[in-house]
């Protein structure tokens, strides 16, 4: 199982502060208010003990002023306590919720910038689980600070100080109880938390599997994948339940032992004080004070143990989230990058080689694309066509050779600026659960109100052909991943989206593969008109799609086997001619 790097409490505090810094004054106000309230709350128990002691020695005719004073100060303490709690929680809870939301946004922004190669190693469900657990962990930790840790600290220091001042022996005995109680409890806590971490990892695995299954529900249903998927889920759930049982054992065993130890200790000290009262060593008020304070301090040490478990689990969630933020941004890193050369004249591929690990995809590929040219790339599956596109899309940069715009390497160009001038239509268009209009406009927010450009995009991609079936036309919601549209309709939206971007360079990867022949012919005609204003590089399985290209490149086994116009390659009667004739059959 994957082991996360060590994440200390110091690391946690530094990361929490990075989110908290902009809200620091409100946070300090909340902290001070809570501390003052908890200090004031130490007084009522002391006042009660004082009253009991005074009344125990009361003789008719004595002044009751000490009793009245104690009552009055208790009222003041109650007001300070609850006023402080209100100010503290009102401010801190707002801050904790905002910090959680800020962390989600920061992580999503970072995920957008991480290389595709990293995203390919992690499933979407696992990533979202880490975002959710991390933001929730930050929220919980800040709430623990204001709900628990301040009160626990004030009680430990204040109560031990007061009892020790009254009786050193009892005070030191209470300190020994706190130390032994905490370490015995920690023994079970650590094992319980370790079991919780194992549960979390398996839950992430299960969440990812469930997300992918629901996300691909159409394939799951029509290809009868559910038996195998549910079998896999059952195995994961079985493993998860074993780890849950282990977690329950450690937590519940520790809880039972803690309570037994605390009750025994309290009873023993109470017996000791009662004997002291009988011997005249203690006042009855001291017994009242001890019982009241011990209840508070026992509650605090139990709360510390319990909240420490929650704290460690929350800390683990934050660690998992922060580990993503520590993954360096490489391809999308803008530092030292150049702007896209707006007046470029050619794209040069020189001795380009690329491998996935030990598997070579293509080797020593060289060709040029002149500005304004339309270039088609064809070849059988596995020839390297899509990988070549991935390099043009800056998804990978671990290639040998050079890929340049004039003399500027693509690696040196800012990815953000590059994609201001480049549009792509992928074989599988990815859509959002938004309106048809927003799914088209999303690529060019600067022109989102440009109706003329929107109409051009719709007409070029023939989106208007299927709009009548949508209840609200362009404003119709198309469902998660565009579930309300067919594969061909999704591709039309993808083409419209690319046209709406008004690019200099248009990359098409099997962009019409889901269209029927008639629809493809219509879109092909309008696309070729659009091609007049762009440089187009097209991957196509249907060779008719690239018949009008200025240049056609035939890839096979990672090498260029033919290059030329349609007429040149067809008349050559080589590999392209063979592929063309096979498609005619």
XYZ file of C-alpha atoms in Angstrom:
585
model
C 0.000 0.000 0.000
C 1.273 3.501 -0.836
C 2.966 5.170 2.137
C 2.669 8.926 2.544
C 5.748 10.992 3.490
C 6.065 11.919 7.183
C 3.871 14.891 8.045
C 4.631 16.464 11.420
C 2.450 18.663 13.589
C 4.838 21.497 12.712
C 4.081 20.889 9.037
C 0.383 20.973 9.851
C 0.599 24.233 11.793
C 2.552 25.853 8.968
C -0.010 24.728 6.396
C -2.977 25.784 8.543
C -1.396 29.207 9.040
C -0.931 29.589 5.272
C -4.731 29.415 4.931
C -5.459 31.310 8.152
C -3.113 34.269 7.678
C -5.585 36.549 5.917
C -8.148 36.003 8.710
C -5.627 36.255 11.590
C -7.133 39.202 13.513
C -10.583 37.644 13.698
C -8.936 34.369 14.682
C -6.972 36.066 17.481
C -10.182 37.729 18.709
C -11.903 34.345 18.814
C -8.968 32.762 20.675
C -8.729 35.510 23.315
C -12.509 35.509 23.850
C -12.544 31.754 24.387
C -9.577 31.869 26.785
C -11.147 34.630 28.911
C -14.433 32.720 29.046
C -12.718 29.513 30.186
C -10.672 31.337 32.828
C -13.862 32.879 34.196
C -15.522 29.442 34.250
C -12.991 28.191 36.822
C -14.534 30.502 39.402
C -18.051 28.992 39.970
C -16.633 25.732 41.405
C -14.254 27.690 43.624
C -17.145 29.922 44.709
C -19.286 26.899 45.600
C -16.483 25.416 47.700
C -15.988 28.776 49.417
C -19.715 29.026 50.218
C -19.861 25.443 51.560
C -16.816 26.032 53.760
C -18.177 29.344 55.025
C -21.610 27.920 55.782
C -20.012 24.921 57.490
C -18.439 27.316 59.952
C -21.390 29.720 59.990
C -22.733 30.961 63.298
C -25.952 32.991 63.404
C -25.122 36.650 63.397
C -22.051 36.300 61.156
C -21.963 38.461 58.009
C -23.194 36.815 54.790
C -21.272 39.261 52.644
C -18.737 36.592 51.481
C -21.655 34.454 50.249
C -23.271 37.350 48.392
C -19.925 38.319 46.882
C -19.362 34.755 45.674
C -22.844 34.681 44.087
C -22.294 38.042 42.386
C -18.894 37.045 41.001
C -20.403 33.766 39.792
C -22.991 35.718 37.798
C -20.205 37.817 36.294
C -18.232 34.645 35.479
C -21.272 33.136 33.742
C -21.727 36.286 31.653
C -18.035 36.368 30.674
C -18.094 32.643 29.920
C -21.072 32.668 27.583
C -20.253 36.025 26.010
C -16.748 34.774 25.255
C -18.095 31.522 23.810
C -20.481 33.397 21.539
C -17.793 35.722 20.174
C -15.269 32.893 19.826
C -17.495 30.392 18.064
C -19.279 32.906 15.844
C -15.966 34.162 14.477
C -14.004 30.922 14.379
C -16.742 28.837 12.758
C -17.045 31.368 9.946
C -13.275 31.317 9.508
C -13.076 27.514 9.536
C -15.746 27.202 6.848
C -14.029 29.835 4.707
C -10.628 28.189 5.117
C -12.123 24.856 4.023
C -13.554 26.462 0.884
C -10.277 28.305 0.194
C -8.341 25.039 0.452
C -10.666 23.310 -2.014
C -10.223 26.116 -4.520
C -6.438 26.143 -4.054
C -6.232 22.394 -4.591
C -8.494 22.396 -7.646
C -6.373 25.160 -9.190
C -3.257 23.079 -8.524
C -4.867 19.960 -9.995
C -5.602 21.922 -13.168
C -1.884 22.723 -13.450
C -0.504 19.236 -12.781
C 0.755 17.233 -15.730
C -1.546 14.777 -17.471
C 1.005 12.044 -16.723
C 0.226 12.452 -12.997
C -3.544 12.534 -13.542
C -3.280 9.274 -15.481
C -1.957 7.542 -12.331
C -4.825 8.669 -10.059
C -8.543 8.048 -10.478
C -10.964 10.957 -10.191
C -12.821 9.562 -7.166
C -9.612 9.275 -5.147
C -8.575 12.838 -6.005
C -11.969 14.240 -5.005
C -11.916 12.217 -1.778
C -8.564 13.764 -0.884
C -9.902 17.254 -1.608
C -12.973 16.620 0.554
C -11.067 15.031 3.448
C -8.389 17.703 3.397
C -10.792 20.657 3.476
C -12.940 18.897 6.068
C -9.789 18.250 8.127
C -8.884 21.947 8.153
C -12.428 22.825 9.201
C -12.359 20.270 12.027
C -8.920 21.308 13.302
C -9.913 24.969 13.606
C -13.153 23.974 15.330
C -11.208 21.705 17.702
C -8.993 24.651 18.610
C -11.913 26.839 19.619
C -14.173 24.051 20.970
C -11.629 21.886 22.765
C -7.943 22.736 22.902
C -8.213 26.178 24.545
C -10.608 24.900 27.210
C -8.448 21.831 27.854
C -5.310 23.944 28.269
C -7.007 26.431 30.618
C -8.468 23.611 32.732
C -5.169 21.740 33.025
C -3.141 24.769 34.054
C -5.826 26.515 36.117
C -7.202 23.536 38.027
C -3.803 21.983 38.791
C -2.545 25.385 39.976
C -5.535 25.961 42.293
C -5.534 22.440 43.790
C -1.752 22.459 44.249
C -1.932 25.812 46.054
C -4.521 24.339 48.428
C -2.855 20.924 48.875
C 0.418 19.960 47.213
C -0.106 16.202 47.682
C -3.513 16.142 46.019
C -2.247 18.462 43.272
C 0.708 16.203 42.440
C -1.584 13.161 42.559
C -3.854 14.796 39.979
C -0.824 15.532 37.770
C 0.205 11.843 37.983
C -3.339 10.842 37.036
C -3.314 13.119 34.007
C 0.027 11.756 32.794
C -0.796 8.069 33.263
C -4.323 8.474 31.919
C -3.038 10.163 28.782
C -0.279 7.663 28.021
C -2.457 4.606 28.643
C -5.110 6.119 26.417
C -2.542 7.075 23.775
C -1.428 3.463 23.501
C -4.859 2.482 22.250
C -5.383 5.745 20.393
C -2.329 5.259 18.170
C -3.451 1.802 17.171
C -6.973 3.017 16.562
C -5.762 5.886 14.399
C -3.456 3.579 12.435
C -6.474 1.364 11.789
C -8.452 4.471 10.732
C -5.765 5.417 8.230
C -5.970 1.965 6.677
C -9.752 2.328 6.505
C -9.375 5.717 4.790
C -7.088 4.338 2.088
C -9.425 1.452 1.289
C -12.411 3.843 1.312
C -10.584 6.020 -1.246
C -10.062 2.938 -3.401
C -13.748 1.993 -3.091
C -14.868 5.571 -3.747
C -12.757 5.723 -6.905
C -14.181 2.422 -8.149
C -17.763 3.521 -7.453
C -17.214 6.921 -9.091
C -15.793 5.396 -12.252
C -18.616 2.849 -12.393
C -21.321 5.509 -12.115
C -19.417 7.868 -14.403
C -19.333 5.162 -17.083
C -22.855 3.906 -16.357
C -23.818 3.546 -20.014
C -20.927 1.183 -20.760
C -21.535 -0.682 -17.497
C -25.150 -1.358 -18.466
C -24.889 -2.127 -22.166
C -21.705 -4.210 -21.889
C -22.928 -6.149 -18.826
C -19.942 -5.079 -16.757
C -21.869 -4.945 -13.471
C -21.230 -8.578 -12.342
C -17.455 -8.176 -12.544
C -17.528 -4.675 -11.041
C -19.758 -5.734 -8.128
C -17.511 -8.761 -7.556
C -14.500 -6.436 -7.312
C -16.448 -4.065 -5.051
C -17.445 -6.974 -2.802
C -13.798 -7.923 -2.322
C -12.852 -4.329 -1.528
C -15.821 -3.995 0.867
C -14.825 -7.254 2.583
C -11.307 -5.949 3.096
C -12.721 -2.609 4.260
C -14.982 -4.230 6.864
C -12.077 -6.217 8.342
C -10.170 -2.982 8.825
C -13.267 -1.271 10.275
C -13.623 -4.071 12.870
C -9.975 -3.620 13.837
C -10.545 0.130 14.230
C -13.625 -0.431 16.432
C -11.702 -2.882 18.664
C -8.870 -0.477 19.459
C -11.090 2.544 20.036
C -13.686 0.787 22.210
C -11.163 -1.152 24.313
C -9.273 2.047 25.046
C -12.479 3.869 25.981
C -13.561 1.193 28.480
C -10.174 1.079 30.209
C -10.035 4.880 30.496
C -13.369 5.069 32.267
C -12.540 2.253 34.697
C -9.231 3.900 35.633
C -10.748 7.372 36.156
C -13.627 6.171 38.355
C -11.221 4.179 40.531
C -8.847 7.133 40.905
C -11.608 9.583 41.821
C -13.056 7.230 44.412
C -9.630 6.725 45.992
C -8.851 10.446 46.300
C -12.342 11.185 47.636
C -11.835 8.537 50.333
C -8.476 10.111 51.205
C -10.055 13.587 51.531
C -12.978 12.243 53.614
C -10.482 10.693 56.046
C -8.714 14.049 56.153
C -11.993 15.819 56.937
C -12.642 13.352 59.770
C -9.163 14.073 61.130
C -9.710 17.814 60.763
C -7.097 18.217 58.004
C -9.537 19.406 55.303
C -12.695 21.447 55.115
C -15.825 19.989 53.508
C -15.538 22.681 50.863
C -12.253 21.132 49.675
C -14.082 17.852 48.941
C -16.698 19.804 46.974
C -13.938 21.654 45.108
C -12.063 18.438 44.281
C -15.176 16.615 43.027
C -16.161 19.564 40.850
C -12.668 20.235 39.492
C -11.882 16.549 38.988
C -15.066 16.185 36.949
C -13.887 19.074 34.777
C -10.304 17.872 34.444
C -11.352 14.264 33.786
C -13.711 15.514 31.126
C -10.846 17.578 29.692
C -8.291 14.749 29.609
C -10.900 12.384 28.126
C -11.776 15.080 25.629
C -8.075 15.497 24.805
C -7.702 11.789 24.114
C -10.854 11.661 22.010
C -10.141 14.874 20.164
C -6.544 13.737 19.628
C -7.923 10.795 17.687
C -10.081 13.117 15.621
C -7.176 15.549 15.323
C -4.853 12.849 14.000
C -7.437 11.653 11.484
C -8.061 15.259 10.391
C -4.308 15.852 10.219
C -3.970 12.796 7.984
C -6.653 14.196 5.671
C -4.833 17.528 5.477
C -1.543 15.690 4.856
C -3.070 13.787 1.943
C -4.391 17.029 0.486
C -1.158 18.945 1.028
C 0.857 16.131 -0.554
C -0.891 16.981 -3.834
C -0.002 20.659 -3.436
C 3.646 19.661 -2.995
C 3.734 17.893 -6.362
C 5.767 20.254 -8.541
C 4.204 21.928 -11.557
C 6.429 21.312 -14.559
C 4.803 21.760 -17.960
C 2.335 24.386 -16.715
C 5.000 26.285 -14.779
C 5.031 29.833 -16.177
C 8.365 30.871 -14.649
C 10.897 31.683 -17.357
C 8.501 30.769 -20.168
C 8.180 32.785 -23.380
C 5.055 34.201 -24.956
C 3.713 32.469 -28.026
C 5.429 33.922 -31.155
C 2.441 35.558 -32.806
C 4.190 35.935 -36.182
C 5.477 32.367 -36.434
C 5.830 30.912 -39.938
C 6.360 27.191 -39.430
C 6.180 24.336 -36.937
C 9.265 22.120 -37.120
C 9.469 18.520 -35.922
C 13.152 17.506 -35.971
C 14.352 14.010 -35.045
C 11.457 13.694 -32.599
C 11.472 10.532 -30.459
C 9.179 9.569 -27.593
C 8.702 6.533 -25.354
C 6.319 5.433 -22.625
C 8.838 3.903 -20.264
C 10.660 1.228 -22.241
C 8.104 1.217 -25.063
C 9.121 3.389 -28.000
C 6.167 5.135 -29.679
C 8.005 6.889 -32.500
C 11.615 7.552 -33.382
C 13.410 10.303 -35.309
C 10.291 11.835 -36.874
C 10.971 14.981 -38.905
C 8.572 17.184 -40.885
C 7.346 20.772 -41.108
C 3.953 22.445 -41.036
C 3.879 25.871 -42.664
C 1.575 28.550 -41.327
C -1.804 28.254 -43.026
C -1.201 24.653 -44.160
C -3.715 21.871 -43.619
C -1.960 18.643 -42.656
C -3.542 15.223 -42.245
C -1.973 12.414 -40.200
C -3.088 8.839 -40.885
C -2.039 5.373 -39.832
C -3.245 2.248 -38.093
C -3.939 2.160 -34.346
C -0.722 2.320 -32.349
C 1.188 4.121 -35.087
C 1.820 7.127 -32.798
C -0.735 9.608 -34.167
C -2.433 10.449 -30.865
C 0.879 10.564 -29.010
C 2.147 13.105 -31.524
C -0.947 15.167 -30.725
C -0.234 14.884 -27.000
C 3.144 16.492 -27.575
C 1.492 19.313 -29.518
C -0.940 19.698 -26.615
C 2.006 19.967 -24.175
C 0.797 16.934 -22.235
C 4.297 15.431 -22.283
C 7.701 17.060 -22.607
C 9.991 14.090 -22.015
C 10.789 13.689 -25.694
C 14.058 13.820 -27.578
C 14.644 16.008 -30.589
C 12.900 19.334 -31.064
C 9.408 20.667 -31.653
C 9.643 24.375 -32.487
C 7.642 27.341 -33.694
C 10.254 28.898 -35.946
C 13.278 28.852 -33.611
C 11.319 28.821 -30.338
C 11.001 25.345 -28.712
C 7.462 24.480 -27.674
C 8.862 23.494 -24.260
C 9.909 27.123 -23.709
C 6.510 28.604 -24.571
C 4.034 29.455 -21.828
C 1.294 26.836 -21.901
C -1.306 29.412 -20.904
C -0.310 31.744 -23.743
C 0.055 28.841 -26.187
C -3.522 27.717 -25.673
C -4.779 31.239 -26.198
C -3.924 30.569 -29.859
C -4.626 26.829 -30.140
C -7.911 24.910 -30.152
C -8.382 21.163 -30.173
C -11.245 18.780 -30.875
C -10.669 15.412 -29.236
C -12.202 12.131 -30.312
C -14.228 12.006 -27.092
C -15.575 15.476 -26.370
C -15.872 16.110 -22.636
C -18.924 18.162 -21.705
C -20.235 19.678 -18.485
C -23.644 19.607 -16.830
C -24.366 23.138 -18.031
C -26.286 24.718 -20.877
C -25.385 24.013 -24.486
C -24.467 27.689 -24.823
C -22.045 27.596 -21.876
C -20.459 24.361 -23.101
C -19.559 26.137 -26.351
C -18.480 29.480 -24.841
C -16.317 28.012 -22.077
C -13.144 28.054 -24.210
C -13.181 31.803 -24.867
C -14.507 33.794 -21.917
C -13.232 37.058 -23.427
C -15.756 36.655 -26.252
C -18.555 34.956 -24.308
C -21.007 37.705 -25.270
C -20.019 37.709 -28.954
C -23.233 36.467 -30.599
C -21.772 36.676 -34.099
C -18.904 34.376 -33.142
C -21.315 32.031 -31.353
C -23.518 31.789 -34.447
C -20.459 31.115 -36.621
C -19.443 28.269 -34.306
C -22.962 26.809 -34.301
C -23.270 27.012 -38.086
C -19.800 25.577 -38.751
C -20.422 22.556 -36.510
C -24.091 22.187 -37.596
C -25.150 22.264 -33.948
C -28.427 23.850 -35.027
C -29.413 20.522 -36.622
C -30.128 18.908 -33.236
C -31.152 22.002 -31.249
C -34.921 21.528 -31.947
C -34.928 18.364 -29.830
C -33.673 20.360 -26.815
C -36.491 21.987 -24.853
C -34.712 25.315 -24.323
C -32.411 25.371 -27.329
C -29.000 26.835 -26.509
C -30.037 27.299 -22.886
C -30.909 23.615 -22.397
C -28.945 21.685 -19.787
C -27.268 18.747 -21.508
C -26.610 16.613 -18.417
C -23.455 15.317 -16.776
C -20.829 14.620 -19.452
C -23.452 15.602 -22.045
C -25.510 12.479 -21.376
C -28.529 13.962 -23.224
C -26.559 14.104 -26.480
C -25.426 11.355 -28.820
C -21.753 10.735 -29.555
C -21.992 12.597 -32.852
C -23.815 15.525 -31.251
C -21.123 15.770 -28.584
C -18.482 15.938 -31.304
C -20.374 18.763 -32.991
C -20.326 20.680 -29.708
C -16.587 20.007 -29.507
C -16.094 21.434 -33.007
C -18.260 24.471 -32.186
C -16.241 24.990 -29.013
C -12.990 25.001 -31.012
C -14.367 27.395 -33.644
C -15.632 29.755 -30.920
C -12.059 30.036 -29.642
C -10.974 31.695 -32.940
C -7.598 29.918 -32.929
C -4.521 30.320 -35.090
C -3.950 26.555 -34.915
C -6.691 23.922 -34.965
C -5.943 20.341 -33.918
C -8.520 17.664 -34.749
C -8.156 14.142 -33.355
C -10.733 11.851 -35.013
C -13.112 14.792 -34.591
C -15.864 13.299 -36.783
C -15.471 9.621 -35.872
C -18.929 9.449 -34.224
C -20.757 11.142 -37.102
C -22.675 9.374 -39.830
C -21.457 9.827 -43.411
C -24.065 12.458 -44.304
C -23.379 14.559 -41.196
C -19.637 14.238 -41.702
C -19.905 15.511 -45.271
C -21.868 18.582 -44.158
C -19.452 19.411 -41.353
C -16.428 18.663 -43.528
C -17.541 21.280 -46.045
C -18.073 23.979 -43.392
C -14.848 23.018 -41.619
C -12.845 23.400 -44.819
C -14.212 26.915 -45.143
C -13.118 27.591 -41.571
C -9.704 26.046 -42.355
C -8.959 28.985 -44.659
C -8.190 31.168 -41.635
C -6.203 28.667 -39.541
C -3.370 26.166 -39.584
C -4.982 22.744 -39.224
C -3.464 19.419 -38.187
C -5.938 16.576 -38.471
C -5.811 12.956 -37.335
C -8.401 10.913 -39.197
C -9.423 7.297 -39.467
C -11.792 8.012 -42.344
C -9.391 8.992 -45.095
C -12.044 10.994 -46.945
C -11.775 13.531 -44.123
C -8.225 14.486 -45.095
C -8.545 14.251 -48.881
C -8.404 18.055 -49.263
C -5.368 18.487 -47.001
C -2.266 20.234 -48.375
C -0.084 17.516 -46.946
C -0.729 13.997 -45.661
C 1.647 12.134 -43.334
C 1.413 8.350 -43.120
C 2.696 6.931 -39.816
C 3.445 3.268 -39.274
C 5.225 1.678 -36.315
C 6.335 5.100 -35.122
C 7.923 6.156 -38.392
C 6.873 8.337 -41.315
C 6.536 5.979 -44.262
C 4.966 8.436 -46.717
C 4.460 12.199 -46.984
C 2.797 14.251 -49.711
C -0.514 15.514 -51.092
C -3.471 13.198 -51.644
C -2.822 13.029 -55.382
C 0.886 12.334 -54.906
C 0.340 9.568 -52.376
C -2.536 7.971 -54.239
C -0.644 7.896 -57.526
C 2.423 6.535 -55.753
C 0.385 3.391 -55.027
C 2.166 2.835 -51.742
C 0.906 2.424 -48.197
C -1.614 5.302 -48.375
C -3.054 3.939 -51.616
C -3.465 0.567 -49.926
C -5.296 2.091 -46.936
C -7.527 4.161 -49.230
C -8.534 1.191 -51.341
C -9.301 -0.919 -48.271
C -11.683 1.756 -46.952
C -13.512 1.837 -50.276
C -14.450 -1.837 -49.939
